[in-house]
Coordinates of C-alpha atoms and ligand atoms in Angstrom, one line a residue:
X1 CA 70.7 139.4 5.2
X2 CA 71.9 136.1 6.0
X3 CA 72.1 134.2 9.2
X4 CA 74.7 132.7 10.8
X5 CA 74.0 128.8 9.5
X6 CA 75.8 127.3 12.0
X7 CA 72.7 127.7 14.5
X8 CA 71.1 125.2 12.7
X9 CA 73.5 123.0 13.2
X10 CA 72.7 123.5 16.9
X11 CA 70.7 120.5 19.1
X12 CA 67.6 121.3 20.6
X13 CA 68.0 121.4 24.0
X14 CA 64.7 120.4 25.9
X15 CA 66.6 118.7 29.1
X16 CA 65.3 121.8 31.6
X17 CA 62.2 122.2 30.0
X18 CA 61.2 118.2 29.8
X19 CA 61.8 118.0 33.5
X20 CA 60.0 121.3 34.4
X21 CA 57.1 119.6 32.2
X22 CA 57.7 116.2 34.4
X23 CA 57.6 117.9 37.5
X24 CA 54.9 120.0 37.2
X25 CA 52.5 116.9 35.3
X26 CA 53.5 115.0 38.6
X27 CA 52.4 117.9 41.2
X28 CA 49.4 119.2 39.2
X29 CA 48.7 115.1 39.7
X30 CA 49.8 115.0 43.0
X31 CA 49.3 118.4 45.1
X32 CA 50.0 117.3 48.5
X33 CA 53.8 115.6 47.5
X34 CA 56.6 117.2 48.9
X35 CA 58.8 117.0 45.4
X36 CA 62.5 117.6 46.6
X37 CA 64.7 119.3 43.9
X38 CA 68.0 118.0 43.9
X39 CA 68.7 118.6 40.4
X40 CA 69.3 122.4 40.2
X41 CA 72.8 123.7 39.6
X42 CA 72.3 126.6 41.4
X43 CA 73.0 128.0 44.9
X44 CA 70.5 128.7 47.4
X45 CA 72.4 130.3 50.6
X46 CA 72.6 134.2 50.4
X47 CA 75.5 136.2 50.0
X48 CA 78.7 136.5 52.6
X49 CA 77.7 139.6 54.7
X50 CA 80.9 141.2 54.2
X51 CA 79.9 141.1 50.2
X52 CA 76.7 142.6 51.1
X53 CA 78.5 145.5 52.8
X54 CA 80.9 146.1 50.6
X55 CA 78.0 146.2 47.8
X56 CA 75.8 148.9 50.1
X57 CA 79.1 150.8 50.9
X58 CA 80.0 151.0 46.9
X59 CA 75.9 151.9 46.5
X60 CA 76.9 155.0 49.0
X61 CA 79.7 156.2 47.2
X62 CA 78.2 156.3 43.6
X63 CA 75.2 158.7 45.3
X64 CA 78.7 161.4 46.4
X65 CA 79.9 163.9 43.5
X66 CA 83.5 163.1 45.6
X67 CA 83.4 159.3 45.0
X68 CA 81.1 158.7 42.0
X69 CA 82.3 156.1 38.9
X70 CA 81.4 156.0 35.5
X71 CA 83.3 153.6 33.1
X72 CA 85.6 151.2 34.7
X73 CA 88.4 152.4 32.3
X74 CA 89.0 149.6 30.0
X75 CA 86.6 147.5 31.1
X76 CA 88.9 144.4 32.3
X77 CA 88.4 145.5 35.8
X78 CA 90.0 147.4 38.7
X79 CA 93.2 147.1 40.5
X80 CA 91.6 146.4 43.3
X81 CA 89.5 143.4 42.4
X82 CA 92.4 142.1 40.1
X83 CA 94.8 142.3 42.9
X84 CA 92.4 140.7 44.9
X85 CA 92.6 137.7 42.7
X86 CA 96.2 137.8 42.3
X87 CA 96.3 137.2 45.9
X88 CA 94.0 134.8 45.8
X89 CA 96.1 132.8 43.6
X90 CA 99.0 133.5 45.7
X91 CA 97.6 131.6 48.4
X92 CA 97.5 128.5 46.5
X93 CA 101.2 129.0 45.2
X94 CA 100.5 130.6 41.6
X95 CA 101.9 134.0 40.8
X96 CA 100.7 136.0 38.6
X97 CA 100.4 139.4 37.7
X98 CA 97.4 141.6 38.0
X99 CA 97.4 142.6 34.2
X100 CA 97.2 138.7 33.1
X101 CA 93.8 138.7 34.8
X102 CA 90.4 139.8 33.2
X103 CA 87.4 140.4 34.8
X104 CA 84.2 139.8 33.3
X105 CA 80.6 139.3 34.3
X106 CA 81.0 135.4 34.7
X107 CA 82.7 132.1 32.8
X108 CA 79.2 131.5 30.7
X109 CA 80.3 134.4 29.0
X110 CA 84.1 134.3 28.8
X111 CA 83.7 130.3 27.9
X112 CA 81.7 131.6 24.8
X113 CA 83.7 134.7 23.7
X114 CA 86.8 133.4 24.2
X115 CA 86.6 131.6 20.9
X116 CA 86.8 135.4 19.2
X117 CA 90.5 134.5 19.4
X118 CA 90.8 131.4 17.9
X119 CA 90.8 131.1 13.8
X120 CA 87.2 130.1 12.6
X121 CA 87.3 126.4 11.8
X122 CA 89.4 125.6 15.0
X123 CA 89.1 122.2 16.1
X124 CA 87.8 121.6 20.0
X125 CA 88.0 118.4 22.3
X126 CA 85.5 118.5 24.3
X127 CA 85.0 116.1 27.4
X128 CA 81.7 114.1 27.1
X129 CA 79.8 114.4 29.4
X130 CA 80.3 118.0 30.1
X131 CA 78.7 121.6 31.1
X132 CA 77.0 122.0 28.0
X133 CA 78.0 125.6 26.8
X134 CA 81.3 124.0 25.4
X135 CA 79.5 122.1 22.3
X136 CA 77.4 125.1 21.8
X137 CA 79.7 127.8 21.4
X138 CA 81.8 125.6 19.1
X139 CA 78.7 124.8 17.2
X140 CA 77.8 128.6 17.0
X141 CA 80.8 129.7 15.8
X142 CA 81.2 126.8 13.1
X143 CA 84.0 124.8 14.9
X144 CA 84.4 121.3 14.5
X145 CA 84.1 119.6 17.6
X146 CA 85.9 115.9 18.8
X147 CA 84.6 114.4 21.3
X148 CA 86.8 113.0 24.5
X149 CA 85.0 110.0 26.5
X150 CA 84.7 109.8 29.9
X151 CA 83.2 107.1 31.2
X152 CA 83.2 105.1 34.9
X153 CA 86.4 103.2 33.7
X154 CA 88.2 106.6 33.4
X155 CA 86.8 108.0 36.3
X156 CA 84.8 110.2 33.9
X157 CA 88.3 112.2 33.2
X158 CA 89.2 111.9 29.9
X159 CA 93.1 112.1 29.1
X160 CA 94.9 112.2 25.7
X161 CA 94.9 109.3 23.3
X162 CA 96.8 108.2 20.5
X163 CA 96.1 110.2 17.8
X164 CA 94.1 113.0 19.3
X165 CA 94.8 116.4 17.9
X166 CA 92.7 119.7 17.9
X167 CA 93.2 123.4 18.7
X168 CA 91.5 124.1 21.9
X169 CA 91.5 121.7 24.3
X170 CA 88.6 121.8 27.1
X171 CA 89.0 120.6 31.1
X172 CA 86.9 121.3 33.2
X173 CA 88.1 119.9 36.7
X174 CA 85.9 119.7 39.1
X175 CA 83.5 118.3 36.7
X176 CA 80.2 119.2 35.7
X177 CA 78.0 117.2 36.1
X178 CA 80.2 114.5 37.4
X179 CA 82.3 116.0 40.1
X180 CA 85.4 114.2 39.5
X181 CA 88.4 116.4 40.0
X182 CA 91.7 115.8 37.6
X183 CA 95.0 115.0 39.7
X184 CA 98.3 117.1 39.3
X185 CA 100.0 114.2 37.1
X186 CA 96.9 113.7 34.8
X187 CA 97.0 117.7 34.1
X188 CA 100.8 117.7 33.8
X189 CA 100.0 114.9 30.9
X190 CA 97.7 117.2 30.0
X191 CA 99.5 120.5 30.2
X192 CA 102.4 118.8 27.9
X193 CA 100.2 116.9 25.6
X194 CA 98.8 120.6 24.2
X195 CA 102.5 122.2 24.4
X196 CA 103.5 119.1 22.4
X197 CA 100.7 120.0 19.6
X198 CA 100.5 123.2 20.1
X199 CA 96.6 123.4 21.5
X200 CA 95.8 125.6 24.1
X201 CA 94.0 124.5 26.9
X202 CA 90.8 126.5 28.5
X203 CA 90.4 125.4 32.0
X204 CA 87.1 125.8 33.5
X205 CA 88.2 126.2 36.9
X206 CA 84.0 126.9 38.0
X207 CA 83.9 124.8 41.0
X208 CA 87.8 124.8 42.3
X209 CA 86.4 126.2 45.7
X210 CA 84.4 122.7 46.5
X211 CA 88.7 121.2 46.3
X212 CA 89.6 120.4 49.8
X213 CA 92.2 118.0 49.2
X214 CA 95.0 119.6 49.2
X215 CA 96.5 117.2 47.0
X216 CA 94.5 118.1 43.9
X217 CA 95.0 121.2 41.8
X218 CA 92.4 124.0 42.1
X219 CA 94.3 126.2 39.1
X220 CA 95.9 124.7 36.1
X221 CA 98.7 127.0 37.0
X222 CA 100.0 125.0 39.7
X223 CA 101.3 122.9 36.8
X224 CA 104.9 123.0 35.1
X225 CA 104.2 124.4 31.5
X226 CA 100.7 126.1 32.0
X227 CA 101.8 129.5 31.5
X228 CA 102.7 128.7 27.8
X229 CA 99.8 126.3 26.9
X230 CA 96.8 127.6 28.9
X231 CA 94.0 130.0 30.2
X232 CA 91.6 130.0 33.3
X233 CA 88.2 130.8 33.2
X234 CA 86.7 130.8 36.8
X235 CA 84.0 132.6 38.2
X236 CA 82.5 134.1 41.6
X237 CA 79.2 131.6 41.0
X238 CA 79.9 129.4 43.5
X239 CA 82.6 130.3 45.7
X240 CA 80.8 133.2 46.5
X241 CA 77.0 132.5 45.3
X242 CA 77.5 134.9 42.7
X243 CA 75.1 133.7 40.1
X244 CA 72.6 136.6 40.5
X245 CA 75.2 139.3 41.4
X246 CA 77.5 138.4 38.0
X247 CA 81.1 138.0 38.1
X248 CA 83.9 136.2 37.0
X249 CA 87.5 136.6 35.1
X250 CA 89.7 135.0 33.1
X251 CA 93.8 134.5 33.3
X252 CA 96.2 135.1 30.2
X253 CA 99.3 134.1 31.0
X254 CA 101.9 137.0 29.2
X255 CA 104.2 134.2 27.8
X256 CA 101.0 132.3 25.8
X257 CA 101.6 133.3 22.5
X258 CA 100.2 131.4 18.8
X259 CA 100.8 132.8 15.4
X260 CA 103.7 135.1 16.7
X261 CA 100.6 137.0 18.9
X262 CA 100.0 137.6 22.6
X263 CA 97.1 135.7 23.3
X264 CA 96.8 138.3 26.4
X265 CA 97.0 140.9 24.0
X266 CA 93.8 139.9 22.0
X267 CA 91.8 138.5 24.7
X268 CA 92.4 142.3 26.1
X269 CA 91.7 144.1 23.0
X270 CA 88.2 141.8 22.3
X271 CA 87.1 142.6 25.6
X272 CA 87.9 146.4 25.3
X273 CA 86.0 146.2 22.0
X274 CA 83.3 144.6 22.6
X275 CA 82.7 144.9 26.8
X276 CA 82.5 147.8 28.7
X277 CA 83.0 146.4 32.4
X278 CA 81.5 145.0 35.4
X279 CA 79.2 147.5 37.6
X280 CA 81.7 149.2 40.2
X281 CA 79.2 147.7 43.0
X282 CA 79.6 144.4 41.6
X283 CA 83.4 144.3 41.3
X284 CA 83.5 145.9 45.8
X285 CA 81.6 143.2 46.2
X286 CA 83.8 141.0 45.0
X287 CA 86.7 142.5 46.5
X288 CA 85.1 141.3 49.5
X289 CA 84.8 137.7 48.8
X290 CA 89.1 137.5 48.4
X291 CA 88.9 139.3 52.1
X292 CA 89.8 137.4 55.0
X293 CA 86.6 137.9 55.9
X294 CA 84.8 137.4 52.9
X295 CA 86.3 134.0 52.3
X296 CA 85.7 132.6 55.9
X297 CA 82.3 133.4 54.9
X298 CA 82.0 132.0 51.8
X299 CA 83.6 128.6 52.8
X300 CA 81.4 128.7 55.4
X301 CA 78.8 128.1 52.4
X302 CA 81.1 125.6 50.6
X303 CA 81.5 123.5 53.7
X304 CA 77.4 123.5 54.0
X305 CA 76.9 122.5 50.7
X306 CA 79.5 119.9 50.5
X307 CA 78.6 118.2 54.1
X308 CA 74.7 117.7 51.5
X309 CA 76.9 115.6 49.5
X310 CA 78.8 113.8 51.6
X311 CA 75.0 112.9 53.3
X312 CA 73.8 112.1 49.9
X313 CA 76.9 110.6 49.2
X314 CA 76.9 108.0 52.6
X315 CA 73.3 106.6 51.7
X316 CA 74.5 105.9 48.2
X317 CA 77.0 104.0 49.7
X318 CA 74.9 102.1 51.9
X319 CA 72.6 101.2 49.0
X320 CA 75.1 100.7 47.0
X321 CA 74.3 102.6 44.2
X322 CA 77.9 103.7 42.3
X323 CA 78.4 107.0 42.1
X324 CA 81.2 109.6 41.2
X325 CA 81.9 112.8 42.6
X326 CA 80.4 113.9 45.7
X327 CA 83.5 114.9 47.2
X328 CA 85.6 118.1 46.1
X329 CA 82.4 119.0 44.1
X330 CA 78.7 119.9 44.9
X331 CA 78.0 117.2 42.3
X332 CA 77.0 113.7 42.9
X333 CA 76.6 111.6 39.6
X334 CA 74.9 108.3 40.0
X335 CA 74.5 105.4 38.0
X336 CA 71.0 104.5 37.6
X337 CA 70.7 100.9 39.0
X338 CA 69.7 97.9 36.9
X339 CA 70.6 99.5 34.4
X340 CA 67.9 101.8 33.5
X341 CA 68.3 104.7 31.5
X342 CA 68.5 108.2 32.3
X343 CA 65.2 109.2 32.2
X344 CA 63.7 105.8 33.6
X345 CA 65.9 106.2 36.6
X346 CA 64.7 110.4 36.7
X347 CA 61.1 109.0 36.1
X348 CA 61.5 106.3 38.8
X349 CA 62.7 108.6 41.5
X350 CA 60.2 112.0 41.0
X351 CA 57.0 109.2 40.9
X352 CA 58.1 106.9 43.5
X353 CA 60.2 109.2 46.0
X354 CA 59.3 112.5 44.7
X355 CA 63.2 114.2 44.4
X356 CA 64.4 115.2 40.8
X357 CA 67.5 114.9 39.6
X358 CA 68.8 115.7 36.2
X359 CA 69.0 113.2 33.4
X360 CA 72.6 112.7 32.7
X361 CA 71.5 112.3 29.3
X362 CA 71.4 116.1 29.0
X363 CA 75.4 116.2 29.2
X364 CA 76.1 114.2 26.6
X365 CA 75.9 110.9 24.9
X366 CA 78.3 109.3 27.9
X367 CA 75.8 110.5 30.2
X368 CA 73.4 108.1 29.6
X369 CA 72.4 105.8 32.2
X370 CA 73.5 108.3 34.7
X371 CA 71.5 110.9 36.9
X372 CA 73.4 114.1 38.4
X373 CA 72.0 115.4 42.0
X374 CA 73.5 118.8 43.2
X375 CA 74.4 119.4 46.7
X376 CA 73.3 123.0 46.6
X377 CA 69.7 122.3 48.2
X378 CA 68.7 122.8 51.6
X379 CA 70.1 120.5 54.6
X380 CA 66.2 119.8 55.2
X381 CA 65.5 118.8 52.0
X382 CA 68.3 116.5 51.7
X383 CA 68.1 114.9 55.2
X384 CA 64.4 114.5 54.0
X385 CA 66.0 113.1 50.2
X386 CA 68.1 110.4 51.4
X387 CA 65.3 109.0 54.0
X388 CA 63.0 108.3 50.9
X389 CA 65.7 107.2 49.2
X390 CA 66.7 104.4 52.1
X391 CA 63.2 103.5 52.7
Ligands
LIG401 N1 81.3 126.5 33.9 C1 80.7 125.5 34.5 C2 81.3 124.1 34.4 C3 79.4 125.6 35.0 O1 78.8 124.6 35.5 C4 78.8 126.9 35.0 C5 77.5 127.2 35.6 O2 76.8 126.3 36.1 C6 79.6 128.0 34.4 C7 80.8 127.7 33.9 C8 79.0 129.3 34.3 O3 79.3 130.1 35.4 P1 78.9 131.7 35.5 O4 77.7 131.8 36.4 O5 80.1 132.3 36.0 O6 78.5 132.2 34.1

């Protein structure tokens, strides 16, 4: 057989595994430190209890002959979780209709087989810096990949430039890994720009439940012209710390078409063919989340985890230390001062303060001189952070 070349076209990624080697040098070194980790990307506070009810209630009912489940037919999800979403949505003023909505077991995985759809050879903009999977995927499946800079004189939000063409067009918004959110205008640029050249637009809506400000847009669908030029991929990760449990979905709207084909129609018929569904557990406990209920709970964890960056935020301030983000995003993305470099400034902090942040390096080649610290720690640890980091 032969392999797919295109994984050798693939960069080594050593970013986790470098700092996991840093850090652990440093305590093996130094036992007693207290090394703060404000670099992880994950969520620490446990689930809403209504999702953990839900979950042990669905449990229940797949032990009864009355109420057991096998296949979720199709595998694109229930009604119940879809018109969950739907409502969801309606709450922030976009319609849409349940069968435009397809649930999956998170946006890592939608991000990546979404390109199923798209002729080999496609051209993607990508933002630099960005959530990594993006240049991957592309990479993986052979694509050819332009880079879009962001940078602090763009607010790290890239928008279209003379010139600039491609096929699919990544946004991601609030950014990863440097929390800046895109306004309405700059996606309605956006959202015109790729009905203009015909692109479509994936919007990696991840983090839309950090947006508080009303003002900004938490789905591309608010915008004029989405329906015929993009797709949402969001996920239950972090509105609902859903990174264990698995779950997320992806919106279609009927009227995007390419090629004279339904793009809703494919993206159903790959995921029919090649995914059999989320557990039926997984998708009540989701359910849960869109519940009154649920969501009071879950913002309840959003709030938490955004007051850590408004804390972290209000000591860079004071230092004055430039930073983006830290506001509508559980990201805070600093520029290393005196201009060090990425890895300096990471080195700098774990030896001399013991926190760890993650080199912006690792998010592409705009990321250098830039260090990303999460919000999703412990208050503790971050009370504790930001007095090291003011002494
Ligand atoms: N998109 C972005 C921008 C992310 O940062 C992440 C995870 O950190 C994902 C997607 C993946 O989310 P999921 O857990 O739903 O696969």
């Amino acid at each position: 057989m032969k392999i797919n070349e295109n994984f050798n076209n693939l960069k080594a990624s050593y970013l986790f595994r470098d700092i996991a080697q840093k850090v652990n040098a440093y305590k093996s070194a130094n036992p007693a430190a207290n090394v703060i980790r404000l670099g992880i990307g994950d969520v620490t506070l446990p689930l809403a209890g209504a999702v953990v009810e839900a979950m042990l209630k669905a449990t229940a009912e797949l032990g009864i002959a009355q109420t057991f489940r096998g296949y979720d037919d199709g595998g694109v999800g229930y009604d119940f979780l879809r018109d969950a979403i739907a409502g969801y949505y309606a709450a922030k003023g976009v319609t849409l209709g349940t069968d435009e909505i397809v649930v999956s077991d998170g946006a890592k995985s939608d991000l990546g087989n979404i390109l199923g759809i798209f002729a080999a050879g496609s051209t993607a903009l990508i933002p630099d810096p960005v959530y990594p999977a993006y240049v991957d995927t592309n990479t993986m499946d052979g694509n050819k990949i332009v880079f879009m800079n962001g940078f602090a004189d763009n607010g790290f939000l890239p928008m279209p430039t003379d010139g600039l063409t491609g096929d699919i067009i990544y946004l991601c918004s609030p950014n990863n890994p440097t929390g800046a959110v895109y306004t309405r205008e700059q996606l309605k640029t956006w959202v015109d720009y790729a009905n203009k050249i015909g692109a479509v637009i994936l919007f990696d809506a991840a983090y839309e439940a950090f947006i508080t400000d009303e003002t900004l847009p938490r789905s591309i669908f608010e915008i004029d012209g989405a329906r015929t030029c993009a797709i949402e991929i969001c996920s239950l990760s972090k509105l609902a710390g859903f990174t264990g449990v698995r779950a997320g979905y992806t919106i279609v709207p009927k009227e995007l078409e390419r090629g004279g084909a339904s793009l809703l129609a494919l993206w159903r018929r790959r995921q029919t063919t090649k995914f059999n569904g989320v557990s039926y557990i997984t998708q009540r406990g989701a359910e849960a989340v869109f519940s009154p209920e649920g969501l009071t709970q879950c913002r309840a964890n959003i709030a938490y985890y955004l007051e850590n960056a408004k804390i972290i935020g209000g000591v860079l301030d004071k230092l004055g230390i430039r930073y983006f983000g830290g506001e509508n995003a559980p990201y805070i993305w600093l520029q290393a001062p005196d201009n060090r470099d990425s890895w300096e400034y990471f080195d700098y902090l774990l030896n001399e303060k013991n926190i760890v942040g993650t080199p912006g390096s690792g998010f592409g080649a705009n990321g250098a001189g830039y260090l990303r610290l999460t919000a999703f720690g412990s208050r503790e640890n971050v009370l504790e952070a930001v007095t090291r980091l003011q002494a």
